[in-house]
Amino acid sequence: ILDIRLTLERLETLGVPAVAFGTDEFPAFFSPTSGVASPLRVDSAQEVADAYLAGLELDLPNGMLVAVPNADPAGEAVEDAIQQALAEAADRGIEGRAVTPFILQRVAEMTGGDSLRSNMALVKNNARVGADIAVAIAERRSERAAGDMQHSFPSSPSRDAYPDMPSSRVVVVGGAVVDMVARPADGSDLILGTSNPGVVVESDGGVGRNVAEVLGRLGAQPVLFTAVGDDSLGHAIAQRLEDECGVVGTDATVNFVPGTSTATYLAVMNSIGDLHAAIADMSVSSSIPVPPAAVLQDADIVVMDANAPVTTLVETARLAFRSGAKVFFEPTSVPKASELGRNKAFLAYLSYAFPNVDELLAMADDLGVPDEDVREAAQGDMRTIKIAAEELLGQMQPSGAHLIITMGKDGVLLGSKASGDKIAYRHFPAVDGIEMQNSTGAGDTLCGAFVHALLEGKDEAEAVQVGMDAASKSLSCGDRAISPEIGRPI
């Protein structure tokens, strides 16, 4: 039925690993032997799991074929029956996908059911081996997650286990960074390939930290779980969060990592304040902890950026969802958005996400949106932006989910999915009359003010408007990502 040699050659061309389970010979359909040597051999589910996870870590775009020998092969007459069935199929003009079911039926008839018995045994054995592999993959992931989360808190759900841990209606998990923003001098355009006279300003940043600052300035008293270096910069960031920004309990929630530098983000802006390029040194973010389940149980909302390891994000989202909290996600960057867009288990926990158009397209591209639609959406086509949004909303929380898509000068698009999967959109034009100085914290400000508005009882549309008004203040603030005017009485 199958030309094994040609099939293996084609799989090799496509870069798909093909391995035989417990044998050096690639098995045939009704027989454990075929006369064709297997390219690779594995002898346990654990070996398969290790190879599969290694491919994921290398970001290889392929799957893996595991060929399991038939433990209850059919008799020798099956080969003659297959050849006769193939000839009959050719005589009747049966082609394409209709060939295999025809041959299986005719072979079963000609072998008196012997091939059907063998086929059923093959299915059962495949299911057993497949289940063993699934368990092995889950166990390996758990082992690696435990290693990644070595700085995490114990998993006890009891509040008594954390007497010094702060409690809040909103928990933020994400990066804390020293921002250095450079822009050309007034009246000068940015010239590539040479030094430019201008101004460099240092301030505190990081998506998670920024969102927490906005929430703190608005009076929400958030807690922030983050990681910084055990250095002067890291301790200063934590202290300023409490003293100046209204974030509570940083001595208990910030992980100060010895021997590691606090994360640094260097942004170069153009003459009108738009981001031209940026470099982020974020290695300490791998030590961002999973908040204790007891803290998440006190929260109504959990906001995560994409700076933490994927294992930390998935576990935090799972615990938050189980605790009844709404899970919010800020994709942070295009590469991180693309990585998380492939994790359907993570997406299913999300009730709210705040991508810009590029981040939305990166996530939707991994969900199967056609390349042509992605290109059109990148040019600002609203129809195709909605196609991407529908794909992403379809993977998010089934009971209801919302996308707040920032589109720069084109404003914000709110996409909302009710439990019946019907999606409603509302477009909010950009605020006029803003003298834009710095766009690095605008999206974070929108997110934080949006969350606070929901905590105050506003609906999503009202919350978007509140967020945009707050973001306009950060856009006009030239020396830091988040405007200190946020939360001050008018």
Short mmCIF file of C-alpha atoms in Angstrom, two decimals:
data_model
loop_
_atom_site.label_atom_id
_atom_site.label_comp_id
_atom_site.label_asym_id
_atom_site.label_seq_id
_atom_site.Cartn_x
_atom_site.Cartn_y
_atom_site.Cartn_z
CA ILE A 1 0.00 0.00 0.00
CA LEU A 2 2.86 2.37 0.88
CA ASP A 3 6.19 2.83 -0.91
CA ILE A 4 8.29 3.03 2.23
CA ARG A 5 11.57 4.03 0.54
CA LEU A 6 9.99 6.93 -1.37
CA THR A 7 8.05 8.03 1.71
CA LEU A 8 11.20 8.15 3.83
CA GLU A 9 13.02 10.11 1.12
CA ARG A 10 10.18 12.63 0.98
CA LEU A 11 10.11 13.02 4.78
CA GLU A 12 13.87 13.57 4.80
CA THR A 13 13.49 16.27 2.13
CA LEU A 14 10.86 18.00 4.27
CA GLY A 15 13.06 17.77 7.37
CA VAL A 16 10.68 15.48 9.27
CA PRO A 17 12.47 12.95 11.51
CA ALA A 18 11.27 9.36 10.98
CA VAL A 19 12.15 6.81 13.66
CA ALA A 20 11.32 3.16 14.25
CA PHE A 21 10.20 2.17 17.72
CA GLY A 22 12.27 -0.72 19.09
CA THR A 23 13.56 -1.97 15.74
CA ASP A 24 16.30 -1.24 13.18
CA GLU A 25 13.95 -2.03 10.29
CA PHE A 26 11.19 0.36 9.28
CA PRO A 27 7.93 -1.57 9.80
CA ALA A 28 5.38 -2.22 7.09
CA PHE A 29 1.64 -1.87 7.62
CA PHE A 30 0.70 -5.49 8.29
CA SER A 31 4.20 -6.70 9.19
CA PRO A 32 6.99 -5.65 11.56
CA THR A 33 9.48 -6.05 8.70
CA SER A 34 9.78 -4.35 5.32
CA GLY A 35 13.37 -4.88 4.20
CA VAL A 36 14.02 -1.12 4.54
CA ALA A 37 16.42 0.09 7.22
CA SER A 38 15.04 2.78 9.52
CA PRO A 39 16.90 6.13 9.45
CA LEU A 40 16.79 6.21 13.27
CA ARG A 41 15.81 3.94 16.11
CA VAL A 42 14.35 4.72 19.53
CA ASP A 43 13.70 2.19 22.27
CA SER A 44 11.51 4.05 24.76
CA ALA A 45 8.86 6.71 25.07
CA GLN A 46 11.37 8.81 27.02
CA GLU A 47 13.76 8.84 24.06
CA VAL A 48 10.95 10.04 21.80
CA ALA A 49 10.01 12.75 24.31
CA ASP A 50 13.59 14.01 24.56
CA ALA A 51 13.97 14.17 20.78
CA TYR A 52 10.61 15.89 20.30
CA LEU A 53 11.25 18.53 22.99
CA ALA A 54 14.74 19.18 21.62
CA GLY A 55 13.12 20.05 18.29
CA LEU A 56 10.74 22.47 19.99
CA GLU A 57 13.59 24.16 21.85
CA LEU A 58 15.41 24.63 18.52
CA ASP A 59 12.18 26.12 17.11
CA LEU A 60 12.13 23.55 14.31
CA PRO A 61 8.89 23.80 12.30
CA ASN A 62 8.36 20.06 11.85
CA GLY A 63 6.74 17.23 13.74
CA MET A 64 8.12 13.73 14.19
CA LEU A 65 7.04 10.36 12.75
CA VAL A 66 7.28 7.35 15.08
CA ALA A 67 6.71 4.02 13.29
CA VAL A 68 5.51 1.29 15.67
CA PRO A 69 5.81 -2.35 14.50
CA ASN A 70 2.64 -4.40 14.25
CA ALA A 71 2.76 -6.78 17.20
CA ASP A 72 0.12 -9.10 15.65
CA PRO A 73 1.05 -9.34 11.95
CA ALA A 74 -1.26 -10.76 9.30
CA GLY A 75 -0.43 -14.03 7.52
CA GLU A 76 1.70 -14.39 4.40
CA ALA A 77 -1.39 -14.33 2.17
CA VAL A 78 -1.90 -10.64 2.88
CA GLU A 79 0.79 -9.51 0.42
CA ASP A 80 -0.86 -11.40 -2.47
CA ALA A 81 -4.21 -9.91 -1.45
CA ILE A 82 -2.75 -6.39 -1.47
CA GLN A 83 -1.33 -6.82 -4.97
CA GLN A 84 -4.66 -8.19 -6.26
CA ALA A 85 -6.57 -5.31 -4.62
CA LEU A 86 -4.20 -2.76 -6.17
CA ALA A 87 -4.82 -4.27 -9.60
CA GLU A 88 -8.59 -4.15 -9.06
CA ALA A 89 -8.36 -0.51 -8.00
CA ALA A 90 -6.48 0.34 -11.18
CA ASP A 91 -9.01 -1.54 -13.34
CA ARG A 92 -11.92 0.33 -11.72
CA GLY A 93 -10.22 3.73 -12.04
CA ILE A 94 -10.11 4.28 -8.27
CA GLU A 95 -7.62 7.04 -7.47
CA GLY A 96 -6.42 9.40 -4.76
CA ARG A 97 -7.71 9.12 -1.24
CA ALA A 98 -10.31 6.51 -2.25
CA VAL A 99 -7.58 3.92 -2.89
CA THR A 100 -6.63 3.09 0.72
CA PRO A 101 -10.15 2.36 2.09
CA PHE A 102 -10.91 0.27 -1.00
CA ILE A 103 -7.75 -1.80 -0.59
CA LEU A 104 -8.27 -2.31 3.16
CA GLN A 105 -11.81 -3.53 2.56
CA ARG A 106 -10.82 -5.91 -0.28
CA VAL A 107 -7.81 -7.26 1.62
CA ALA A 108 -10.00 -7.98 4.64
CA GLU A 109 -12.44 -9.87 2.41
CA MET A 110 -9.72 -11.88 0.66
CA THR A 111 -7.90 -12.82 3.90
CA GLY A 112 -11.04 -13.88 5.72
CA GLY A 113 -10.71 -11.05 8.24
CA ASP A 114 -7.08 -11.77 9.12
CA SER A 115 -5.94 -8.33 7.92
CA LEU A 116 -8.75 -6.62 9.88
CA ARG A 117 -7.68 -8.39 13.07
CA SER A 118 -4.08 -7.30 12.45
CA ASN A 119 -5.17 -3.74 11.69
CA MET A 120 -7.13 -3.51 14.95
CA ALA A 121 -4.14 -4.81 16.90
CA LEU A 122 -1.97 -2.18 15.22
CA VAL A 123 -4.38 0.62 16.20
CA LYS A 124 -4.44 -0.54 19.83
CA ASN A 125 -0.65 -0.83 20.00
CA ASN A 126 -0.24 2.62 18.42
CA ALA A 127 -2.61 4.05 21.02
CA ARG A 128 -0.64 2.43 23.85
CA VAL A 129 2.73 3.67 22.59
CA GLY A 130 1.27 7.09 21.79
CA ALA A 131 -0.11 7.39 25.32
CA ASP A 132 3.26 6.42 26.77
CA ILE A 133 4.94 9.10 24.66
CA ALA A 134 2.40 11.73 25.73
CA VAL A 135 3.00 10.89 29.39
CA ALA A 136 6.78 11.01 28.87
CA ILE A 137 6.54 14.44 27.21
CA ALA A 138 4.41 15.75 30.09
CA GLU A 139 6.85 14.38 32.66
CA ARG A 140 9.86 15.87 30.86
CA ARG A 141 8.09 19.25 30.64
CA SER A 142 7.29 19.13 34.34
CA GLU A 143 10.92 18.34 35.17
CA ARG A 144 12.13 21.23 33.03
CA ALA A 145 9.51 23.57 34.44
CA ALA A 146 10.69 22.72 37.93
CA GLY A 147 14.20 23.64 36.87
CA ASP A 148 13.10 26.85 35.17
CA MET A 149 11.08 27.83 38.24
CA GLN A 150 13.79 27.22 40.80
CA HIS A 151 13.20 30.76 42.06
CA SER A 152 9.45 30.22 42.36
CA PHE A 153 7.54 30.19 45.59
CA PRO A 154 6.21 26.98 47.19
CA SER A 155 2.92 25.85 45.70
CA SER A 156 0.96 25.73 48.97
CA PRO A 157 -2.52 27.25 48.51
CA SER A 158 -2.69 28.24 52.19
CA ARG A 159 -2.48 31.98 52.96
CA ASP A 160 -0.88 31.05 56.30
CA ALA A 161 2.22 29.89 54.39
CA TYR A 162 2.85 33.49 53.24
CA PRO A 163 2.31 35.80 56.21
CA ASP A 164 4.49 38.55 54.68
CA MET A 165 3.11 38.28 51.15
CA PRO A 166 0.91 41.24 50.12
CA SER A 167 -2.65 40.78 48.89
CA SER A 168 -4.27 42.70 46.04
CA ARG A 169 -7.15 42.58 43.60
CA VAL A 170 -4.64 42.83 40.76
CA VAL A 171 -1.38 40.88 40.38
CA VAL A 172 1.18 41.75 37.70
CA VAL A 173 3.83 39.28 36.50
CA GLY A 174 6.52 40.61 34.19
CA GLY A 175 9.76 42.42 33.50
CA ALA A 176 11.38 45.32 35.35
CA VAL A 177 13.97 47.12 33.28
CA VAL A 178 16.24 50.14 33.24
CA ASP A 179 15.14 52.09 30.15
CA MET A 180 17.62 54.21 28.24
CA VAL A 181 15.90 56.26 25.54
CA ALA A 182 17.94 58.18 22.95
CA ARG A 183 16.54 60.71 20.49
CA PRO A 184 18.12 63.15 18.04
CA ALA A 185 18.41 66.79 18.99
CA ASP A 186 15.43 69.04 18.36
CA GLY A 187 15.06 69.85 14.69
CA SER A 188 17.33 66.98 13.61
CA ASP A 189 16.41 63.83 11.74
CA LEU A 190 17.90 60.48 12.74
CA ILE A 191 20.79 59.63 10.40
CA LEU A 192 21.70 55.95 10.14
CA GLY A 193 25.27 54.70 10.05
CA THR A 194 26.78 57.54 12.07
CA SER A 195 26.58 59.17 15.48
CA ASN A 196 23.77 61.67 16.05
CA PRO A 197 23.79 64.60 18.45
CA GLY A 198 20.86 64.27 20.82
CA VAL A 199 19.61 63.43 24.29
CA VAL A 200 19.79 60.15 26.28
CA VAL A 201 17.43 59.74 29.25
CA GLU A 202 17.50 56.89 31.78
CA SER A 203 14.34 55.78 33.60
CA ASP A 204 12.60 52.72 34.99
CA GLY A 205 10.70 50.53 32.54
CA GLY A 206 9.72 47.02 31.54
CA VAL A 207 6.19 46.14 30.45
CA GLY A 208 5.13 44.46 33.70
CA ARG A 209 6.72 47.18 35.84
CA ASN A 210 5.13 49.89 33.71
CA VAL A 211 1.66 48.37 33.98
CA ALA A 212 2.13 48.03 37.74
CA GLU A 213 3.22 51.67 37.99
CA VAL A 214 0.12 52.86 36.15
CA LEU A 215 -2.12 50.77 38.39
CA GLY A 216 -0.29 52.04 41.47
CA ARG A 217 -0.58 55.69 40.43
CA LEU A 218 -4.31 55.16 39.89
CA GLY A 219 -4.68 53.77 43.42
CA ALA A 220 -5.16 50.04 42.70
CA GLN A 221 -2.31 48.98 45.06
CA PRO A 222 -1.06 46.21 42.74
CA VAL A 223 1.59 43.62 43.55
CA LEU A 224 4.35 42.93 41.02
CA PHE A 225 6.19 39.64 40.68
CA THR A 226 9.41 40.26 38.80
CA ALA A 227 13.16 39.56 38.84
CA VAL A 228 16.06 42.01 38.92
CA GLY A 229 19.76 41.74 39.55
CA ASP A 230 20.95 41.81 43.15
CA ASP A 231 22.62 45.12 42.34
CA SER A 232 22.09 48.82 42.98
CA LEU A 233 19.89 49.26 39.92
CA GLY A 234 17.59 46.40 40.90
CA HIS A 235 17.15 47.51 44.52
CA ALA A 236 16.55 51.08 43.37
CA ILE A 237 13.80 50.00 40.95
CA ALA A 238 12.03 48.05 43.71
CA GLN A 239 12.30 50.91 46.18
CA ARG A 240 10.93 53.48 43.73
CA LEU A 241 7.97 51.24 42.93
CA GLU A 242 6.89 51.43 46.58
CA ASP A 243 7.95 54.98 47.40
CA GLU A 244 6.81 56.74 44.24
CA CYS A 245 4.41 54.48 42.34
CA GLY A 246 2.06 52.87 44.86
CA VAL A 247 3.10 49.24 44.21
CA VAL A 248 2.96 47.22 47.45
CA GLY A 249 5.13 44.51 49.00
CA THR A 250 8.07 44.57 46.62
CA ASP A 251 10.41 43.21 49.29
CA ALA A 252 8.38 39.99 49.19
CA THR A 253 7.51 39.76 45.49
CA VAL A 254 10.67 40.90 43.69
CA ASN A 255 13.28 38.20 43.11
CA PHE A 256 16.77 39.72 43.56
CA VAL A 257 19.06 37.36 41.62
CA PRO A 258 22.72 37.24 42.74
CA GLY A 259 25.39 37.40 40.06
CA THR A 260 23.00 38.73 37.40
CA SER A 261 22.59 42.26 36.06
CA THR A 262 19.28 44.06 36.16
CA ALA A 263 17.61 44.04 32.74
CA THR A 264 18.36 46.97 30.44
CA TYR A 265 16.41 48.28 27.43
CA LEU A 266 18.00 50.70 24.98
CA ALA A 267 15.62 52.48 22.58
CA VAL A 268 16.51 54.82 19.74
CA MET A 269 13.68 57.15 18.73
CA ASN A 270 13.29 59.11 15.52
CA SER A 271 12.72 62.87 15.32
CA ILE A 272 8.96 62.62 15.93
CA GLY A 273 9.24 60.28 18.91
CA ASP A 274 8.46 56.95 17.23
CA LEU A 275 10.59 53.91 18.04
CA HIS A 276 13.26 53.33 15.38
CA ALA A 277 15.15 50.40 16.96
CA ALA A 278 15.72 48.84 20.36
CA ILE A 279 17.95 46.28 22.10
CA ALA A 280 16.90 44.46 25.25
CA ASP A 281 19.24 42.66 27.69
CA MET A 282 16.64 40.64 29.56
CA SER A 283 18.41 37.47 30.74
CA VAL A 284 17.41 38.03 34.38
CA SER A 285 13.78 37.68 33.29
CA SER A 286 14.25 33.91 33.20
CA SER A 287 14.09 34.12 37.01
CA ILE A 288 10.67 35.80 37.18
CA PRO A 289 8.74 33.64 39.66
CA VAL A 290 5.29 32.05 39.54
CA PRO A 291 3.19 33.80 42.21
CA PRO A 292 1.95 31.59 45.06
CA ALA A 293 -1.49 30.10 44.44
CA ALA A 294 -2.67 31.69 47.69
CA VAL A 295 -1.86 35.17 46.34
CA LEU A 296 -3.59 34.46 43.03
CA GLN A 297 -6.70 33.34 44.91
CA ASP A 298 -7.04 36.87 46.29
CA ALA A 299 -6.83 38.48 42.84
CA ASP A 300 -9.63 39.46 40.48
CA ILE A 301 -7.19 40.16 37.65
CA VAL A 302 -3.74 38.77 36.77
CA VAL A 303 -1.73 40.69 34.15
CA MET A 304 1.29 39.05 32.49
CA ASP A 305 3.81 40.31 29.99
CA ALA A 306 5.82 37.90 27.83
CA ASN A 307 9.20 38.42 29.52
CA ALA A 308 8.95 35.44 31.88
CA PRO A 309 9.76 31.90 30.64
CA VAL A 310 6.91 30.18 28.82
CA THR A 311 6.66 27.60 31.61
CA THR A 312 6.19 30.39 34.15
CA LEU A 313 3.54 32.09 32.03
CA VAL A 314 1.56 28.90 31.44
CA GLU A 315 1.67 27.88 35.10
CA THR A 316 0.70 31.36 36.28
CA ALA A 317 -2.18 31.49 33.81
CA ARG A 318 -3.35 28.03 34.88
CA LEU A 319 -3.29 28.86 38.59
CA ALA A 320 -4.98 32.22 38.02
CA PHE A 321 -7.71 30.68 35.89
CA ARG A 322 -8.34 27.96 38.48
CA SER A 323 -8.60 30.66 41.13
CA GLY A 324 -11.30 32.46 39.16
CA ALA A 325 -9.17 35.46 38.17
CA LYS A 326 -9.33 36.99 34.70
CA VAL A 327 -6.04 36.55 32.85
CA PHE A 328 -4.63 39.50 30.85
CA PHE A 329 -1.66 39.25 28.47
CA GLU A 330 0.64 41.90 26.98
CA PRO A 331 2.67 40.22 24.17
CA THR A 332 5.66 42.60 24.63
CA SER A 333 7.37 42.00 21.26
CA VAL A 334 6.88 40.27 17.92
CA PRO A 335 9.21 37.29 18.66
CA LYS A 336 7.56 36.67 22.02
CA ALA A 337 4.10 37.08 20.51
CA SER A 338 4.96 34.49 17.88
CA GLU A 339 6.24 32.03 20.50
CA LEU A 340 3.15 32.34 22.70
CA GLY A 341 0.86 32.23 19.66
CA ARG A 342 1.89 28.61 19.17
CA ASN A 343 0.91 27.65 22.72
CA LYS A 344 -2.80 26.90 22.50
CA ALA A 345 -3.00 25.78 26.12
CA PHE A 346 -1.79 29.22 27.19
CA LEU A 347 -4.12 31.08 24.84
CA ALA A 348 -7.13 29.19 26.19
CA TYR A 349 -6.62 30.76 29.64
CA LEU A 350 -6.66 34.33 28.31
CA SER A 351 -9.65 36.63 28.70
CA TYR A 352 -7.87 39.80 27.51
CA ALA A 353 -4.84 40.50 25.29
CA PHE A 354 -3.23 43.80 24.25
CA PRO A 355 -1.27 43.27 21.00
CA ASN A 356 -0.24 45.94 18.57
CA VAL A 357 -0.86 45.11 14.91
CA ASP A 358 2.55 43.49 14.39
CA GLU A 359 2.18 41.33 17.50
CA LEU A 360 -1.35 40.35 16.48
CA LEU A 361 -0.12 39.27 13.06
CA ALA A 362 2.74 37.28 14.58
CA MET A 363 0.31 35.38 16.80
CA ALA A 364 -2.24 34.91 14.01
CA ASP A 365 0.43 33.74 11.56
CA ASP A 366 1.16 30.82 13.88
CA LEU A 367 -2.58 30.11 14.06
CA GLY A 368 -2.82 29.63 10.31
CA VAL A 369 -3.91 32.99 8.89
CA PRO A 370 -2.93 33.01 5.17
CA ASP A 371 0.27 34.91 4.35
CA GLU A 372 -1.54 37.13 1.87
CA ASP A 373 -3.97 38.28 4.58
CA VAL A 374 -1.08 38.90 6.97
CA ARG A 375 0.65 41.11 4.40
CA GLU A 376 -2.54 43.10 3.80
CA ALA A 377 -3.11 43.54 7.53
CA ALA A 378 0.46 44.78 7.94
CA GLN A 379 -0.46 47.58 5.55
CA GLY A 380 -3.33 48.64 7.80
CA ASP A 381 -6.22 46.89 6.05
CA MET A 382 -8.99 46.71 8.69
CA ARG A 383 -10.71 43.71 7.11
CA THR A 384 -7.67 41.52 7.36
CA ILE A 385 -6.79 42.81 10.85
CA LYS A 386 -10.21 41.48 11.85
CA ILE A 387 -9.43 38.12 10.21
CA ALA A 388 -6.32 37.84 12.38
CA ALA A 389 -8.27 38.97 15.45
CA GLU A 390 -10.97 36.35 14.85
CA GLU A 391 -8.35 33.60 14.65
CA LEU A 392 -6.81 34.67 17.95
CA LEU A 393 -10.11 35.24 19.75
CA GLY A 394 -11.14 31.76 18.64
CA GLN A 395 -8.24 30.31 20.66
CA MET A 396 -8.84 32.43 23.77
CA GLN A 397 -11.19 31.81 26.70
CA PRO A 398 -14.34 30.14 25.29
CA SER A 399 -16.62 31.86 27.83
CA GLY A 400 -15.68 35.31 26.51
CA ALA A 401 -12.54 37.13 25.40
CA HIS A 402 -11.41 40.58 24.30
CA LEU A 403 -8.59 41.96 22.14
CA ILE A 404 -7.45 45.53 22.58
CA ILE A 405 -5.42 46.11 19.39
CA THR A 406 -3.28 49.25 19.30
CA MET A 407 -2.80 50.68 15.81
CA GLY A 408 -0.64 53.78 16.35
CA LYS A 409 -2.03 56.81 14.51
CA ASP A 410 -5.11 54.75 13.59
CA GLY A 411 -6.18 54.41 17.21
CA VAL A 412 -7.43 51.27 18.94
CA LEU A 413 -9.65 48.39 17.80
CA LEU A 414 -11.64 46.53 20.45
CA GLY A 415 -12.71 43.02 19.46
CA SER A 416 -15.01 41.16 21.85
CA LYS A 417 -16.17 37.56 21.69
CA ALA A 418 -19.20 36.44 23.67
CA SER A 419 -19.79 32.83 24.65
CA GLY A 420 -21.67 32.25 21.40
CA ASP A 421 -18.50 33.03 19.40
CA LYS A 422 -20.06 36.12 17.77
CA ILE A 423 -17.41 38.85 17.58
CA ALA A 424 -18.23 42.54 17.90
CA TYR A 425 -15.79 45.31 16.97
CA ARG A 426 -15.53 48.94 17.96
CA HIS A 427 -12.95 51.36 16.62
CA PHE A 428 -11.59 54.23 18.73
CA PRO A 429 -9.80 56.98 16.74
CA ALA A 430 -6.49 58.25 18.05
CA VAL A 431 -6.60 61.22 20.42
CA ASP A 432 -5.94 64.45 18.53
CA GLY A 433 -3.57 67.23 19.51
CA ILE A 434 -0.89 65.18 21.28
CA GLU A 435 2.66 66.46 21.10
CA MET A 436 4.29 63.04 21.02
CA GLN A 437 7.60 62.83 22.87
CA ASN A 438 7.96 59.12 23.69
CA SER A 439 5.87 56.12 22.64
CA THR A 440 7.67 53.41 24.65
CA GLY A 441 5.18 53.36 27.54
CA ALA A 442 1.95 54.26 25.75
CA GLY A 443 0.70 50.70 25.28
CA ASP A 444 1.59 49.79 28.86
CA THR A 445 -0.27 52.87 30.10
CA LEU A 446 -3.31 51.89 28.06
CA CYS A 447 -3.20 48.39 29.54
CA GLY A 448 -2.83 49.54 33.15
CA ALA A 449 -5.53 52.22 32.93
CA PHE A 450 -7.85 49.77 31.14
CA VAL A 451 -7.42 47.22 33.95
CA HIS A 452 -8.06 49.87 36.61
CA ALA A 453 -11.23 50.99 34.80
CA LEU A 454 -12.55 47.43 34.86
CA LEU A 455 -11.79 47.22 38.59
CA GLU A 456 -13.84 50.41 38.97
CA GLY A 457 -16.83 48.74 37.29
CA LYS A 458 -16.57 50.20 33.77
CA ASP A 459 -17.26 48.10 30.68
CA GLU A 460 -14.64 47.32 28.03
CA ALA A 461 -15.54 50.20 25.71
CA GLU A 462 -15.40 52.70 28.56
CA ALA A 463 -12.13 51.16 29.74
CA VAL A 464 -10.54 51.60 26.29
CA GLN A 465 -11.40 55.30 26.34
CA VAL A 466 -9.95 55.69 29.85
CA GLY A 467 -6.82 53.84 28.71
CA MET A 468 -6.36 56.02 25.64
CA ASP A 469 -6.72 59.20 27.68
CA ALA A 470 -4.05 57.96 30.09
CA ALA A 471 -1.80 56.83 27.23
CA SER A 472 -1.89 60.31 25.74
CA LYS A 473 -0.20 61.60 28.91
CA SER A 474 2.64 59.10 28.58
CA LEU A 475 3.02 59.93 24.89
CA SER A 476 3.62 63.56 25.89
CA CYS A 477 6.17 62.65 28.55
CA GLY A 478 9.66 62.90 27.11
CA ASP A 479 11.84 61.76 30.01
CA ARG A 480 10.19 58.49 31.13
CA ALA A 481 7.93 55.70 29.87
CA ILE A 482 5.05 56.40 32.27
CA SER A 483 3.86 59.92 32.93
CA PRO A 484 3.87 60.93 36.61
CA GLU A 485 0.73 62.97 35.78
CA ILE A 486 -1.30 59.75 35.66
CA GLY A 487 -3.59 59.58 38.68
CA ARG A 488 -3.06 63.18 39.74
CA PRO A 489 -6.18 65.31 40.22
CA ILE A 490 -6.94 67.50 37.22
#
